[in-house]
PDB file of C-alpha atoms in Angstrom:
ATOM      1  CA  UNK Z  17     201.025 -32.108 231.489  1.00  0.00           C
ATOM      2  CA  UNK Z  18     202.992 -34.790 232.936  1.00  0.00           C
ATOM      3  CA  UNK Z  19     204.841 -35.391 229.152  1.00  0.00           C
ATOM      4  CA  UNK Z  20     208.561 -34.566 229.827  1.00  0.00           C
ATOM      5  CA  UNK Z  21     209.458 -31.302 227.816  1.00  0.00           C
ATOM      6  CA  UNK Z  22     211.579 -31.489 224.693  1.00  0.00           C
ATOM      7  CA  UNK Z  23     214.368 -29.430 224.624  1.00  0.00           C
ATOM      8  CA  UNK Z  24     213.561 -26.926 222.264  1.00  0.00           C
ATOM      9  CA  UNK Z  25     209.767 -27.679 221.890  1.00  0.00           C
ATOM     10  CA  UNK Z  26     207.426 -25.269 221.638  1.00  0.00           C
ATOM     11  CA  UNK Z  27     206.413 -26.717 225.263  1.00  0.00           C
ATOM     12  CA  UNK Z  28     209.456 -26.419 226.760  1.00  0.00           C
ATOM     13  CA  UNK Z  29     210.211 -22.934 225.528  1.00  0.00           C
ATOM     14  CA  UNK Z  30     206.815 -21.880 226.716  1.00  0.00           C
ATOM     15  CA  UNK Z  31     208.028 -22.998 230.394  1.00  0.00           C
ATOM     16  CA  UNK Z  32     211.429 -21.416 229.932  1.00  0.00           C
ATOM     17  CA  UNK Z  33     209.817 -18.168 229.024  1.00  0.00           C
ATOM     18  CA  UNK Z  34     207.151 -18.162 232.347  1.00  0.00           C
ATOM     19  CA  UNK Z  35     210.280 -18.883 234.421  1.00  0.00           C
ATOM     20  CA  UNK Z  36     211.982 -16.023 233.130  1.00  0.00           C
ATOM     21  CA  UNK Z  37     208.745 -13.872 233.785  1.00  0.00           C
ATOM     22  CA  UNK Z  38     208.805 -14.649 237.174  1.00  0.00           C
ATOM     23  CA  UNK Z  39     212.285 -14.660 237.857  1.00  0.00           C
ATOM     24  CA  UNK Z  40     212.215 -11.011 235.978  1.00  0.00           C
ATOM     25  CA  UNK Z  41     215.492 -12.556 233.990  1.00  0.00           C
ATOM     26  CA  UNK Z  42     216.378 -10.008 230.607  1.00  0.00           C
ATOM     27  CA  UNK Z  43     218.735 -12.520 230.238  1.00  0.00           C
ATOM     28  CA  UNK Z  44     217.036 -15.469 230.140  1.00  0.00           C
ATOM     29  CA  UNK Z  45     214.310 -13.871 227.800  1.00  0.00           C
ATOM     30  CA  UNK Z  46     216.543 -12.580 225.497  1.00  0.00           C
ATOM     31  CA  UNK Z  47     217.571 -16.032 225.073  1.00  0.00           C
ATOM     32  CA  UNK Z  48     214.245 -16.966 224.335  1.00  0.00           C
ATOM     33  CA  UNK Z  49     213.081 -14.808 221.576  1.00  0.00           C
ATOM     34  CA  UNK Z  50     215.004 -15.438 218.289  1.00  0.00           C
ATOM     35  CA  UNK Z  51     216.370 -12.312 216.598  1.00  0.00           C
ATOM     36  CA  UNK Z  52     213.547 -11.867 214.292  1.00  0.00           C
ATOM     37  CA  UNK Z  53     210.628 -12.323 216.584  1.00  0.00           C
ATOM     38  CA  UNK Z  54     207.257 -11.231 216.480  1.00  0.00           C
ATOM     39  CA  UNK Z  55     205.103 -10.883 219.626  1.00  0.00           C
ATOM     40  CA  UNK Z  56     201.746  -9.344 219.244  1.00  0.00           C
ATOM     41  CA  UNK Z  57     198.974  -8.356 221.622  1.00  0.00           C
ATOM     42  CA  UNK Z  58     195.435  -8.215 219.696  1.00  0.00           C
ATOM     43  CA  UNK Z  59     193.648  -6.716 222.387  1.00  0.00           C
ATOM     44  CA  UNK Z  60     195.416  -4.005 223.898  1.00  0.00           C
ATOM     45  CA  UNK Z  61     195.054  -0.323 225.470  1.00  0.00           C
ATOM     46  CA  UNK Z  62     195.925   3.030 223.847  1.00  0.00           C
ATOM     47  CA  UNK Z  63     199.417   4.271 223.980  1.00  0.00           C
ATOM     48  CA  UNK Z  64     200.115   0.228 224.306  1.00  0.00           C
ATOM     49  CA  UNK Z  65     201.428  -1.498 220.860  1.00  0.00           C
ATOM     50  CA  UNK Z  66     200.203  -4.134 219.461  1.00  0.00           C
ATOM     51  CA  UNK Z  67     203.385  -5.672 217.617  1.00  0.00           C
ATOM     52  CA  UNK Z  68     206.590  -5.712 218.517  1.00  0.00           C
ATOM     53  CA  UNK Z  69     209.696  -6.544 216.160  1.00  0.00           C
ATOM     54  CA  UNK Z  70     212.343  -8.094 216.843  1.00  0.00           C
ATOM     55  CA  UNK Z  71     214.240  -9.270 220.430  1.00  0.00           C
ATOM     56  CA  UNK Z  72     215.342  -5.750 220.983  1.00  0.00           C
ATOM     57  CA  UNK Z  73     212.102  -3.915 221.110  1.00  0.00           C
ATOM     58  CA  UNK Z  74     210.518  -6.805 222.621  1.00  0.00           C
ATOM     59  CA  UNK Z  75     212.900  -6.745 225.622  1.00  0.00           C
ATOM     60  CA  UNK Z  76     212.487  -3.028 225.821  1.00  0.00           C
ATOM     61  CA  UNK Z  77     208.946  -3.736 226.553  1.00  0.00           C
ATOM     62  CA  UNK Z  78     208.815  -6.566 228.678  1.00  0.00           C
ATOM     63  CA  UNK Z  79     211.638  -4.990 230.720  1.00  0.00           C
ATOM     64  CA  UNK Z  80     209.636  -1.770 231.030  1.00  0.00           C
ATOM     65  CA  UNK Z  81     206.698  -3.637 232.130  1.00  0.00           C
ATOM     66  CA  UNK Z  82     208.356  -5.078 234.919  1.00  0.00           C
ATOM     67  CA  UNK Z  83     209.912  -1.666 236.075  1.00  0.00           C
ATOM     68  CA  UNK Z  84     206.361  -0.025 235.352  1.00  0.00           C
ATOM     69  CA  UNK Z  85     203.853  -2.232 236.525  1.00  0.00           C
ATOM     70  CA  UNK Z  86     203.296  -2.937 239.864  1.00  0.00           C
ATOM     71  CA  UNK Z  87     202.504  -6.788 239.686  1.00  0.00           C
ATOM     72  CA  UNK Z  88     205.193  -9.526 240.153  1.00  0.00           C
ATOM     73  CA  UNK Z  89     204.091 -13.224 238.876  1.00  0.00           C
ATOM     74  CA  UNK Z  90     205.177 -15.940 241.304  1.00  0.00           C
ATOM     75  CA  UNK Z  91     203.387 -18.878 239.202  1.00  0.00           C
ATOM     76  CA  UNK Z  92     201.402 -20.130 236.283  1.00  0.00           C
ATOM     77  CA  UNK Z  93     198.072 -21.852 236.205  1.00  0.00           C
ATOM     78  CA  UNK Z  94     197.786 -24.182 232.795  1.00  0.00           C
ATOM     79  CA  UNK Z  95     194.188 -24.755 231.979  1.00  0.00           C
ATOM     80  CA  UNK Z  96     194.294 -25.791 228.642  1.00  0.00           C
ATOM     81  CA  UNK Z  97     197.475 -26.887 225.830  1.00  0.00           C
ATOM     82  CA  UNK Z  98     196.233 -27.652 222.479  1.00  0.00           C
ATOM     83  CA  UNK Z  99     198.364 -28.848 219.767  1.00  0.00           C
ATOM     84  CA  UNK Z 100     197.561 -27.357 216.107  1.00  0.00           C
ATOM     85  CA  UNK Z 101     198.406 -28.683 212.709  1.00  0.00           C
ATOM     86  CA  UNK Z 102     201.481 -26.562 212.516  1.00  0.00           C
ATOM     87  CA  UNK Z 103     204.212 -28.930 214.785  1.00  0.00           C
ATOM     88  CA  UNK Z 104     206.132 -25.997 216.514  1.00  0.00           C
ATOM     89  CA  UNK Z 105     202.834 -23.968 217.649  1.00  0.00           C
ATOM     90  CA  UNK Z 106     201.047 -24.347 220.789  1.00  0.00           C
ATOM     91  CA  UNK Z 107     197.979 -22.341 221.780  1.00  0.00           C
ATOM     92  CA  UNK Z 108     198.028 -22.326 225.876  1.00  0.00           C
ATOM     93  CA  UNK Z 109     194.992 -21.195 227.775  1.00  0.00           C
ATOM     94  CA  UNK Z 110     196.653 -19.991 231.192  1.00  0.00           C
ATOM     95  CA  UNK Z 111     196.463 -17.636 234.050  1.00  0.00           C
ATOM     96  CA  UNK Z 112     199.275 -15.448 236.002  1.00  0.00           C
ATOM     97  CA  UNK Z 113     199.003 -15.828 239.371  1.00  0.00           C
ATOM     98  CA  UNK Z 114     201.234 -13.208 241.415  1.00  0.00           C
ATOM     99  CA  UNK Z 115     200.511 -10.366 243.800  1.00  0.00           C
ATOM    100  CA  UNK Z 116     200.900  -6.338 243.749  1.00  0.00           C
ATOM    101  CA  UNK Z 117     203.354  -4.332 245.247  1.00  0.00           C
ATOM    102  CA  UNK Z 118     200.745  -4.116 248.481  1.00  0.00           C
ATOM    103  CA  UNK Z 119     200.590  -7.517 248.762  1.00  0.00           C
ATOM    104  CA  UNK Z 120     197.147  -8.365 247.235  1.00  0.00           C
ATOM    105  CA  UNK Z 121     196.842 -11.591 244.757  1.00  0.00           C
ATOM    106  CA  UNK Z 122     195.881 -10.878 241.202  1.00  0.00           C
ATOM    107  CA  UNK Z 123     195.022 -13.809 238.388  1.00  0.00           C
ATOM    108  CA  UNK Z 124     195.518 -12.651 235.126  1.00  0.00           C
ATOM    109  CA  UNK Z 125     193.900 -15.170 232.504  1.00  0.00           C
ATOM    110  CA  UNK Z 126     195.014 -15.073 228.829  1.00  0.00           C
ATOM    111  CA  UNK Z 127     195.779 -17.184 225.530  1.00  0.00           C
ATOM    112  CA  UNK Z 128     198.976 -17.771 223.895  1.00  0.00           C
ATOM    113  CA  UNK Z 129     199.612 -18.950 220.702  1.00  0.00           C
ATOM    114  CA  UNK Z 130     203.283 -19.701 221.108  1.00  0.00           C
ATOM    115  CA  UNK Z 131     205.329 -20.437 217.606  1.00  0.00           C
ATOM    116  CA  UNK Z 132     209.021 -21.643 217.936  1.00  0.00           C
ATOM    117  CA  UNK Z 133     211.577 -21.524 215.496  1.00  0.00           C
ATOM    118  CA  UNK Z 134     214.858 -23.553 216.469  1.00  0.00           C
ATOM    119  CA  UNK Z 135     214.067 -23.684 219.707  1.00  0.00           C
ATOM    120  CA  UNK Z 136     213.371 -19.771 220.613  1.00  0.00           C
ATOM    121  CA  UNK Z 137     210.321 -17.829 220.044  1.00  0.00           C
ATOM    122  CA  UNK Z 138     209.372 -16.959 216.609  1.00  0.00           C
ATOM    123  CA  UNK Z 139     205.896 -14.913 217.478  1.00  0.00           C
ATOM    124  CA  UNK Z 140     203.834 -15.129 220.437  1.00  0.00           C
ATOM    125  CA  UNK Z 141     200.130 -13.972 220.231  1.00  0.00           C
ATOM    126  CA  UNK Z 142     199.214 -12.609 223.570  1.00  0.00           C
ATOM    127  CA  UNK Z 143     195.758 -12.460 224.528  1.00  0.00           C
ATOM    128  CA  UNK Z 144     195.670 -10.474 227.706  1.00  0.00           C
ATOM    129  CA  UNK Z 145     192.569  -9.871 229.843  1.00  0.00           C
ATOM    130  CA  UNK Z 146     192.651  -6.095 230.113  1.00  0.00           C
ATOM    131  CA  UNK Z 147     189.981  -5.856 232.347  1.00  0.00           C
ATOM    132  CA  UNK Z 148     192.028  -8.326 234.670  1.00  0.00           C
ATOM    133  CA  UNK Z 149     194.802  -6.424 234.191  1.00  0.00           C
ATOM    134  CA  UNK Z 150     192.956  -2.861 234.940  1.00  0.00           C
ATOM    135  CA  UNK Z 151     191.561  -4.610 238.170  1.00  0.00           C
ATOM    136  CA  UNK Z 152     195.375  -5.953 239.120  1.00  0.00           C
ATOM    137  CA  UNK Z 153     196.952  -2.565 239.055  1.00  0.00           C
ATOM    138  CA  UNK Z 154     193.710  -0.416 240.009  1.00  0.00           C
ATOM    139  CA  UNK Z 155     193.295   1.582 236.667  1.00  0.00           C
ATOM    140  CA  UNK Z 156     189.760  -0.051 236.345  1.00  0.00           C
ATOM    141  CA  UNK Z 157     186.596   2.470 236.528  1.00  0.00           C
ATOM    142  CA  UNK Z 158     184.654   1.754 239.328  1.00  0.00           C
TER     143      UNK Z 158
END
């Protein structure tokens, strides 16, 4: 992971967009997703959707989150980027690496299939450890 990032790769915008995460930036992640974009979570919880459409609603979430939840990311662990056939999408096998409101550290793995369009997100696939997540902000049943 040494490569220097293209401006506008799919690369690059996937290290914009886990800045903005930590730095809690709506600004800088508006700028990220393109108009139209798509950013799913396959595995997800009830009363939790699984697509959301377009910037708006997808900065309505993510925003939410970070008022809701009480986790703050401070880094990212890469384990894994693999190039596919398609030349603007990435799939990254990573973890979130931050700490609770108390203090205590919390890794959260999950994949991301990362498609860019122009250089801003066209649709990110989220694959988010629930369980991880569960444990992280102490919903998980004992």
């Amino acid at each position: 992971m040494d490569e220097p990032l293209a401006s506008g790769s799919a690369r690059h915008v996937l290290e914009l967009h886990r800045q903005a995460a930590i730095t809690r930036s709506a600004d800088d992640m508006a700028r990220l997703y393109a108009v139209d974009a798509v950013h799913e979570f396959p595995f997800t919880r009830p009363g939790v959707p699984s697509r959301l459409e377009g910037r708006e609603a997808i900065l309505e979430f993510v925003i939410g989150s970070w008022r809701d939840l009480p986790l703050k990311y401070e880094r990212y662990h890469t384990l894994s980027i693999l190039d596919t056939t398609e030349p603007n999408t990435i799939v990254v096998e990573q973890e979130a690496i931050g700490k609770d409101r108390a203090g205590r550290a919390f890794t959260l793995p999950n994949i991301v299939v990362l498609t860019v369009r122009g250089g801003q997100i066209a649709h990110l696939r989220d694959y988010v450890n629930l369980i991880a997540v569960a444990e992280a902000v102490g919903t998980a049943d004992s």
